[in-house]
Short mmCIF file of C-alpha atoms in Angstrom, two decimals:
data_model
loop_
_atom_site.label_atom_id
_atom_site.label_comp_id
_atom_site.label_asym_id
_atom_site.label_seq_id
_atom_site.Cartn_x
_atom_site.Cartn_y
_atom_site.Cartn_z
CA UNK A 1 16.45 13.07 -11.11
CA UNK A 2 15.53 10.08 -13.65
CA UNK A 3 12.96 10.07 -15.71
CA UNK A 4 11.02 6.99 -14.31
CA UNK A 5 9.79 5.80 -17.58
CA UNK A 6 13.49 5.94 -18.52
CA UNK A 7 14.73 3.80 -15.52
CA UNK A 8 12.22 1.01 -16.17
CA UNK A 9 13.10 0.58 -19.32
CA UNK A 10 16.98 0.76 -19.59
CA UNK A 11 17.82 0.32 -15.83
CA UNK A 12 20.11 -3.06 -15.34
CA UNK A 13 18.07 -5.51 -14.01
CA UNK A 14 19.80 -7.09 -10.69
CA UNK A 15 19.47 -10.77 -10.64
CA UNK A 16 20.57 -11.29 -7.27
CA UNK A 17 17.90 -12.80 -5.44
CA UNK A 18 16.23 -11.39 -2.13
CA UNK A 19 16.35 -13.65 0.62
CA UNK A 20 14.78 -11.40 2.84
CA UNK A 21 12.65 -7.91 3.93
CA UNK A 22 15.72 -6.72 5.17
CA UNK A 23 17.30 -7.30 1.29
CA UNK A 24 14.43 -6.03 -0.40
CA UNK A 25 14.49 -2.94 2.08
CA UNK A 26 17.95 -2.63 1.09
CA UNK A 27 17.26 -2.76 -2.76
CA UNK A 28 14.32 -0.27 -2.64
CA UNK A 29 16.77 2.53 -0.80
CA UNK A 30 19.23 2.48 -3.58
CA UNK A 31 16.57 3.45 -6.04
CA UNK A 32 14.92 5.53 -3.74
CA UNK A 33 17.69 7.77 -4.11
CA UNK A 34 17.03 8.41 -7.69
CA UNK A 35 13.83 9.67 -7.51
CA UNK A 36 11.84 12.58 -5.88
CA UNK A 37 8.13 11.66 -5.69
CA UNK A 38 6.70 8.88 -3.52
CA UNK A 39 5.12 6.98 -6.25
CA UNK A 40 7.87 7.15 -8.77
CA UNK A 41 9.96 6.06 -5.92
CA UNK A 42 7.48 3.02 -5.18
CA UNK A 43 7.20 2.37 -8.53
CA UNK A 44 11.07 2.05 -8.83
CA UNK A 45 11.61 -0.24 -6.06
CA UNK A 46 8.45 -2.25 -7.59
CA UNK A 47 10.61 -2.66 -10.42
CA UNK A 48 13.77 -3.72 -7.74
CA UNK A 49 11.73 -6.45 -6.11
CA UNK A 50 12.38 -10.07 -7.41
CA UNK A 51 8.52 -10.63 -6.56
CA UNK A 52 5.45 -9.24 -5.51
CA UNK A 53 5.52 -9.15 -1.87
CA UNK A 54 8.61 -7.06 -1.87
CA UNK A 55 7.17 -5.38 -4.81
CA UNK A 56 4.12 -4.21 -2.30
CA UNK A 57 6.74 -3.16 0.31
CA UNK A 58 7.64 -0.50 -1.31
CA UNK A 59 4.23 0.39 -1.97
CA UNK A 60 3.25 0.31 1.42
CA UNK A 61 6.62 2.08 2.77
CA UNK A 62 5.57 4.76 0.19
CA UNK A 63 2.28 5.10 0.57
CA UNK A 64 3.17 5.95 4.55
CA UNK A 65 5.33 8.65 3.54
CA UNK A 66 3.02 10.19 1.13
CA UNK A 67 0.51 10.31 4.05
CA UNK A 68 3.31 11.44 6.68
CA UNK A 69 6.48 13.11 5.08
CA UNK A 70 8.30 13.84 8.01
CA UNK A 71 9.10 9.53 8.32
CA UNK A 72 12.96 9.17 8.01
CA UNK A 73 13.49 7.73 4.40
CA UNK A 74 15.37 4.82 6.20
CA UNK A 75 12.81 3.20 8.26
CA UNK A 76 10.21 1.16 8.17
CA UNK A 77 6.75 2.12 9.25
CA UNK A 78 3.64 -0.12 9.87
CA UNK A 79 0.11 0.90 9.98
CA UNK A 80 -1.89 -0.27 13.24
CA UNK A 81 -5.28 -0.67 13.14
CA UNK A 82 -7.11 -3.50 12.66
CA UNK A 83 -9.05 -5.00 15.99
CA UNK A 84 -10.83 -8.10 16.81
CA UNK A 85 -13.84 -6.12 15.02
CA UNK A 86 -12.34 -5.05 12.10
CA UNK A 87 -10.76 -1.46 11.22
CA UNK A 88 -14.43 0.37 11.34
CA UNK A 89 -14.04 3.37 13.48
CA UNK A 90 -16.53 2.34 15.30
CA UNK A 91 -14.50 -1.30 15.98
CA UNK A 92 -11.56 0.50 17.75
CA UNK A 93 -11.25 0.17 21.15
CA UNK A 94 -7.70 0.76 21.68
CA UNK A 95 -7.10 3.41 24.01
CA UNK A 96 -5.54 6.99 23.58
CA UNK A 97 -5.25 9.30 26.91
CA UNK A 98 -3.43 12.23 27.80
CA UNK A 99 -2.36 12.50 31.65
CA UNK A 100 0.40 13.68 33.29
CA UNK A 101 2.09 16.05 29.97
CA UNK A 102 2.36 12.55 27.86
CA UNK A 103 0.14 10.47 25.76
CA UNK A 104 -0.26 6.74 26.05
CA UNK A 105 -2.06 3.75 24.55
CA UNK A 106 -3.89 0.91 26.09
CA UNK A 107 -5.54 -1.94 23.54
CA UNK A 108 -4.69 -4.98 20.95
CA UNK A 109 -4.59 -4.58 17.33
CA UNK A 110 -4.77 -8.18 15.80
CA UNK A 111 -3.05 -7.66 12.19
CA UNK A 112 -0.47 -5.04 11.49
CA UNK A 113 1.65 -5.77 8.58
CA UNK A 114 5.24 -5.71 9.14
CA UNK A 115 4.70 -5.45 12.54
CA UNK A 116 7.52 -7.50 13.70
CA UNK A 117 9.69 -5.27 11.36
CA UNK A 118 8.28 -1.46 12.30
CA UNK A 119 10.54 0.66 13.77
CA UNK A 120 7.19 2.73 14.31
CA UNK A 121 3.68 2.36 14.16
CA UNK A 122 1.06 4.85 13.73
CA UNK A 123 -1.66 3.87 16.10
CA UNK A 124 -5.67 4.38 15.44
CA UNK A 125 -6.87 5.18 18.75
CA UNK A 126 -10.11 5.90 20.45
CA UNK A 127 -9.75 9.03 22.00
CA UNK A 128 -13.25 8.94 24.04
CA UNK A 129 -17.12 9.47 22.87
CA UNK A 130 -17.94 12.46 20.88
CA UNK A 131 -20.87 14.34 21.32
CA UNK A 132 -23.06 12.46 18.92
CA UNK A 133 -22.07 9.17 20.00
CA UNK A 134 -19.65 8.37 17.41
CA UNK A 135 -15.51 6.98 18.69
CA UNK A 136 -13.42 10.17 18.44
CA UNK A 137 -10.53 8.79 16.74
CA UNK A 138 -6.54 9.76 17.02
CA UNK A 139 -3.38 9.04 15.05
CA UNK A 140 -0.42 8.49 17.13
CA UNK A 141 3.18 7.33 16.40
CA UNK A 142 4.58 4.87 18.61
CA UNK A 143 7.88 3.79 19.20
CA UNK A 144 7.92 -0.29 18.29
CA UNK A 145 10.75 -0.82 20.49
CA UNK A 146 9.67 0.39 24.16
CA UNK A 147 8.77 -2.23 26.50
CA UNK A 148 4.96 -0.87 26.40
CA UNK A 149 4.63 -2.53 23.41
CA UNK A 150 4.07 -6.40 23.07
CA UNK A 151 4.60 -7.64 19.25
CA UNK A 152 3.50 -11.36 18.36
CA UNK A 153 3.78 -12.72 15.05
CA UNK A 154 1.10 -14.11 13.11
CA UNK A 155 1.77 -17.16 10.98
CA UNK A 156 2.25 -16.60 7.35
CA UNK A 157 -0.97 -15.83 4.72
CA UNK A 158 -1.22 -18.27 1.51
CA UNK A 159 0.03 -15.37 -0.44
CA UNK A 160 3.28 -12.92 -0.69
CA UNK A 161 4.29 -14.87 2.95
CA UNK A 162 7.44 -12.92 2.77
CA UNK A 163 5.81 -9.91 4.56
CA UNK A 164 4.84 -10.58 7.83
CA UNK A 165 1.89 -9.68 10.20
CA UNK A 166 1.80 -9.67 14.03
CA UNK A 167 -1.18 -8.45 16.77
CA UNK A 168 0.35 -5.63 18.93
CA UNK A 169 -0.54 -4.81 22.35
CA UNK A 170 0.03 -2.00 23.72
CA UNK A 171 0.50 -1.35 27.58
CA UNK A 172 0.58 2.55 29.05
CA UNK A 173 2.77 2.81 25.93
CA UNK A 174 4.17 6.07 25.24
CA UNK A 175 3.16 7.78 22.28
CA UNK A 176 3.25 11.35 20.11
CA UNK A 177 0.14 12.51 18.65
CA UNK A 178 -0.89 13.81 15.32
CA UNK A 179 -2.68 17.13 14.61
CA UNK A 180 -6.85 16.10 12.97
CA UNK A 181 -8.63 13.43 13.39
CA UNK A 182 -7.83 9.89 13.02
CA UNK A 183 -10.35 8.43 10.40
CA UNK A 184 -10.83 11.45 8.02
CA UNK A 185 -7.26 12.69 7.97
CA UNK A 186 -5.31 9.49 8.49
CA UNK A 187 -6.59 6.13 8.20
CA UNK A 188 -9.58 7.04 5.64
CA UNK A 189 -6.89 8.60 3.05
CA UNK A 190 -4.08 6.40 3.94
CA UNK A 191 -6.86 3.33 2.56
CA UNK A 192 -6.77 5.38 -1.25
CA UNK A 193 -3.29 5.97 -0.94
CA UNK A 194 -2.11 3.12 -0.40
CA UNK A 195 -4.17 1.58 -3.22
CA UNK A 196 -2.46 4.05 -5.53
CA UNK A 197 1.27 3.50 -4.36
CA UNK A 198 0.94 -0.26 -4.01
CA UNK A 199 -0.65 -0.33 -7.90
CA UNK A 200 2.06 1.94 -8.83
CA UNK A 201 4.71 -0.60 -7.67
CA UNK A 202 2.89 -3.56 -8.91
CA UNK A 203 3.48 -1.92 -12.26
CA UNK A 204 7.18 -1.40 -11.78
CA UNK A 205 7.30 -5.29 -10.90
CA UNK A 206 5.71 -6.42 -14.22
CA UNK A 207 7.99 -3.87 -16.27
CA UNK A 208 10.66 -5.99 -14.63
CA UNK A 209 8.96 -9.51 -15.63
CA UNK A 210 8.33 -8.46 -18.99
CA UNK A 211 12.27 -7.30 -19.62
CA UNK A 212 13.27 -10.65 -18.10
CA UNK A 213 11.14 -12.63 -20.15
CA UNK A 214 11.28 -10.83 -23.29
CA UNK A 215 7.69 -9.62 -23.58
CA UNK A 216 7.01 -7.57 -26.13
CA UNK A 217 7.52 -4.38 -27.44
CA UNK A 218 3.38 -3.50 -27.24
CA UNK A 219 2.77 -5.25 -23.85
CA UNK A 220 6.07 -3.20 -22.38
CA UNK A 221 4.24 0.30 -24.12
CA UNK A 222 1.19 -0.70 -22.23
CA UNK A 223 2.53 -1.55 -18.81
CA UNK A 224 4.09 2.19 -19.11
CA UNK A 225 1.12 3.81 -19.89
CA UNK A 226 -0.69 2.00 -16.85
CA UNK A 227 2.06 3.71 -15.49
CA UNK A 228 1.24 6.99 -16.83
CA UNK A 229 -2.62 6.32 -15.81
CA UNK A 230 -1.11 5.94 -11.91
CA UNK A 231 1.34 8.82 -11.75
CA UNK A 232 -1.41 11.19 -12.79
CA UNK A 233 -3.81 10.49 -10.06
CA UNK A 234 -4.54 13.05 -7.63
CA UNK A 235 -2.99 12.13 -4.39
CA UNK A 236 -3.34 15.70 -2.77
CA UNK A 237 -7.16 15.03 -2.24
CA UNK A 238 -7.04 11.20 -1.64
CA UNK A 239 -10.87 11.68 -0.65
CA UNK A 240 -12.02 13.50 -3.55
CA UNK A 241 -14.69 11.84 -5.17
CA UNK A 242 -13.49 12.32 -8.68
CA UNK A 243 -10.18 10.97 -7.76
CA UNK A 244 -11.90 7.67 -6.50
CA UNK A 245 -13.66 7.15 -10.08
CA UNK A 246 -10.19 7.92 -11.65
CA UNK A 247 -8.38 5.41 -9.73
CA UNK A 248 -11.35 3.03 -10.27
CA UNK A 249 -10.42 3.63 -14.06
CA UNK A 250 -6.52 2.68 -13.39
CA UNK A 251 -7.94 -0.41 -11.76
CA UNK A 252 -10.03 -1.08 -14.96
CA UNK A 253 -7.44 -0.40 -17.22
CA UNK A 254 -5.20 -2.47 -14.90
CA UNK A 255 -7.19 -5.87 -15.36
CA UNK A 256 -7.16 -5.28 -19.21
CA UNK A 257 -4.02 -5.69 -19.10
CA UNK A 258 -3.31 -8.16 -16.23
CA UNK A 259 -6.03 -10.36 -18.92
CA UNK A 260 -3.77 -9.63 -22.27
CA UNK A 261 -0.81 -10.96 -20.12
CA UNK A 262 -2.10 -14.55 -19.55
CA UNK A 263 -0.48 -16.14 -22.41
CA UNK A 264 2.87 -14.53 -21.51
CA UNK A 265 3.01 -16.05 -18.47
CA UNK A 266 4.52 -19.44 -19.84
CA UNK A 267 7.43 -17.05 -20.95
CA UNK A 268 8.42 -15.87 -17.69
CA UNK A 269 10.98 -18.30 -15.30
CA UNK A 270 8.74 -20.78 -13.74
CA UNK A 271 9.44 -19.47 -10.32
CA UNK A 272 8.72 -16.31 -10.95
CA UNK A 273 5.19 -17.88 -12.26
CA UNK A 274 4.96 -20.03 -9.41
CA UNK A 275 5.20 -16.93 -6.79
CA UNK A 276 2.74 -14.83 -9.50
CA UNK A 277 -0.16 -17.28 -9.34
CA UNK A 278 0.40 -17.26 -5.45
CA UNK A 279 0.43 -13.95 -4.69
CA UNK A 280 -2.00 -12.25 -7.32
CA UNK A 281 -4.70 -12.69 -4.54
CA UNK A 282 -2.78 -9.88 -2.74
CA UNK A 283 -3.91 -7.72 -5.84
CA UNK A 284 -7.66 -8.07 -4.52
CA UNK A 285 -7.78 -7.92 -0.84
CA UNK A 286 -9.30 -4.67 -0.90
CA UNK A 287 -11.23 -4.73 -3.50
CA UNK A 288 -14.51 -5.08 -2.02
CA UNK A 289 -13.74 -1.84 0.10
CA UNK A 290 -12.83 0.02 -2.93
CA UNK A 291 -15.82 -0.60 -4.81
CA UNK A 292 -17.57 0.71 -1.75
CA UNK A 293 -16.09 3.87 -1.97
CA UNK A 294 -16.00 3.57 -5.94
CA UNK A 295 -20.27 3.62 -5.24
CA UNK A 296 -19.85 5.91 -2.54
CA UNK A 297 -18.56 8.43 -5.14
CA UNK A 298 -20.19 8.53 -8.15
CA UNK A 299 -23.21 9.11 -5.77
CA UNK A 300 -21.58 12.23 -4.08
CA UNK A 301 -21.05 13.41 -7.78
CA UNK A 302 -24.88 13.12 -8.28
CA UNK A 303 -24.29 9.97 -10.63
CA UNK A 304 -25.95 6.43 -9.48
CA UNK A 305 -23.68 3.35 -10.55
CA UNK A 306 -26.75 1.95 -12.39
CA UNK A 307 -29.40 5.00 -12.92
CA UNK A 308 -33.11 4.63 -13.72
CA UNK A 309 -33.63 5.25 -17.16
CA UNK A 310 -36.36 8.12 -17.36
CA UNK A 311 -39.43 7.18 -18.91
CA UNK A 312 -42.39 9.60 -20.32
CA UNK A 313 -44.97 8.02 -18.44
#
């Protein structure tokens, strides 16, 4: 396989432009190919992607697979989740029963991205009350195209409008369940590893910007060891609390360099520019959550974000 710091450098850079998921889908297998982890793989078809919308695709796409490996490297995948309340497990009130030898889902998830595209979606379910009170949750994979399942598209966001959303409803549709528990093995780590895989292609995006606008040498050496910083993050223990600080760090290093690039900006084609200063927002939709569980972990390592100096008195 290629060495990915290789490819980003000397790989020919396509100029064909991608009219559509379907191309950038397209795109992302070919270099897909090449590759053998999930993040160098996202962080090639980052570097594919004419934008960043398409550039998150494969971050998302990749992400999924590093969470569920047995996905067929062909299709696309869409996370479903989100409810009128928000993704809290406590806000899910989608229904998952088991009756008669099969499992099937009853509820409305109001924003799953790519939903009009997924082939599949895995489903966070509640599976009844536990015994303390708290939603039991379940992962399940549902087929997209069986008529239990009702997909409506949402209109585009202000930013990276080229990947869609839809709200889902499902209807006694049939499903296949997943082994653990559907917060803490599945939509909990999926949050982190997505982050990770969606930075990683990011980075393989501006690689491609700086070789089309002839950044230099320096910022190019810096993008790739942002690179570095990603591709050496622990995505075995997603949870771990010293892997959250450590991908807080990429994030910090991250917007060092996102600020040094500013000025190069008026370098790049102005559409490319144009679509940049639209779509950066996408960079910080979950921001707020991950400084939550930034906080979160420095306390579980016995470290307070902003300790008390001790005094003598």
């Amino acid at each position: 396989m290629d060495s990915v710091f290789d490819y980003l450098l000397t790989e020919a850079l396509d100029p064909t432009p991608l009219e559509s998921i379907t191309d950038a889908w397209t795109r992302h297998r070919s270099a897909a190919e090449r590759f053998d982890t999930t993040i160098d793989i996202a962080i090639a078809g980052g570097f594919g992607a004419d934008r960043l919308g398409f550039a998150f695709l494969s971050g998302y796409q990749q992400a999924l697979r590093a969470l569920l490996p047995e996905l067929a490297a062909d299709e696309l995948v869409a996370v479903s989740a989100t409810e009128a309340g928000g993704a809290h497990p406590s806000a899910i009130a989608t229904e998952v029963t088991e009756t008669d030898g099969g499992w099937w889902v009853n509820g409305t998830k109001t924003f799953t991205t790519l939903g009009i595209l997924a082939r599949r979606m895995l489903v966070i379910a509640s599976a009844g009350t536990a015994a303390d009170g708290r939603n039991r949750l379940r992962a399940v994979l549902v087929d997209a195209a069986q008529p239990g399942v009702n997909v409506t598209n949402l209109p585009a966001v202000p930013f990276a409008p080229e990947i869609p959303h839809a709200s889902v409803t499902f209807t006694d549709a049939a499903a296949e369940p997943l082994a653990g528990d559907g917060y803490t093995d599945y939509l909990k780590p999926f949050r982190t590893i997505e982050d990770v895989h969606v930075l990683a292609a990011t980075l393989g995006w501006l690689v491609r910007v700086g070789r089309e606008s002839g950044w230099p040498q320096a910022t190019l050496q810096r993008l790739l060891a942002a690179v570095a910083f990603v591709r050496g993050l622990d995505m075995d223990r997603p949870t771990s609390p010293g892997g959250h600080i450590a991908l807080g760090g990429a994030y910090a290093y991250f917007e060092q360099v996102l600020t040094e690039l500013e000025p190069l900006w008026a370098q790049a084609d102005p559409v490319v520019r144009e679509r940049w200063e639209r779509d950066r927002r996408l960079l910080a939709t979950a921001g707020k959550v991950r400084a939550q569980r930034l906080t979160a972990a420095w306390l579980s390592v016995g470290m307070a974000e902003n300790p008390a100096v001790p005094t003598d008195s």
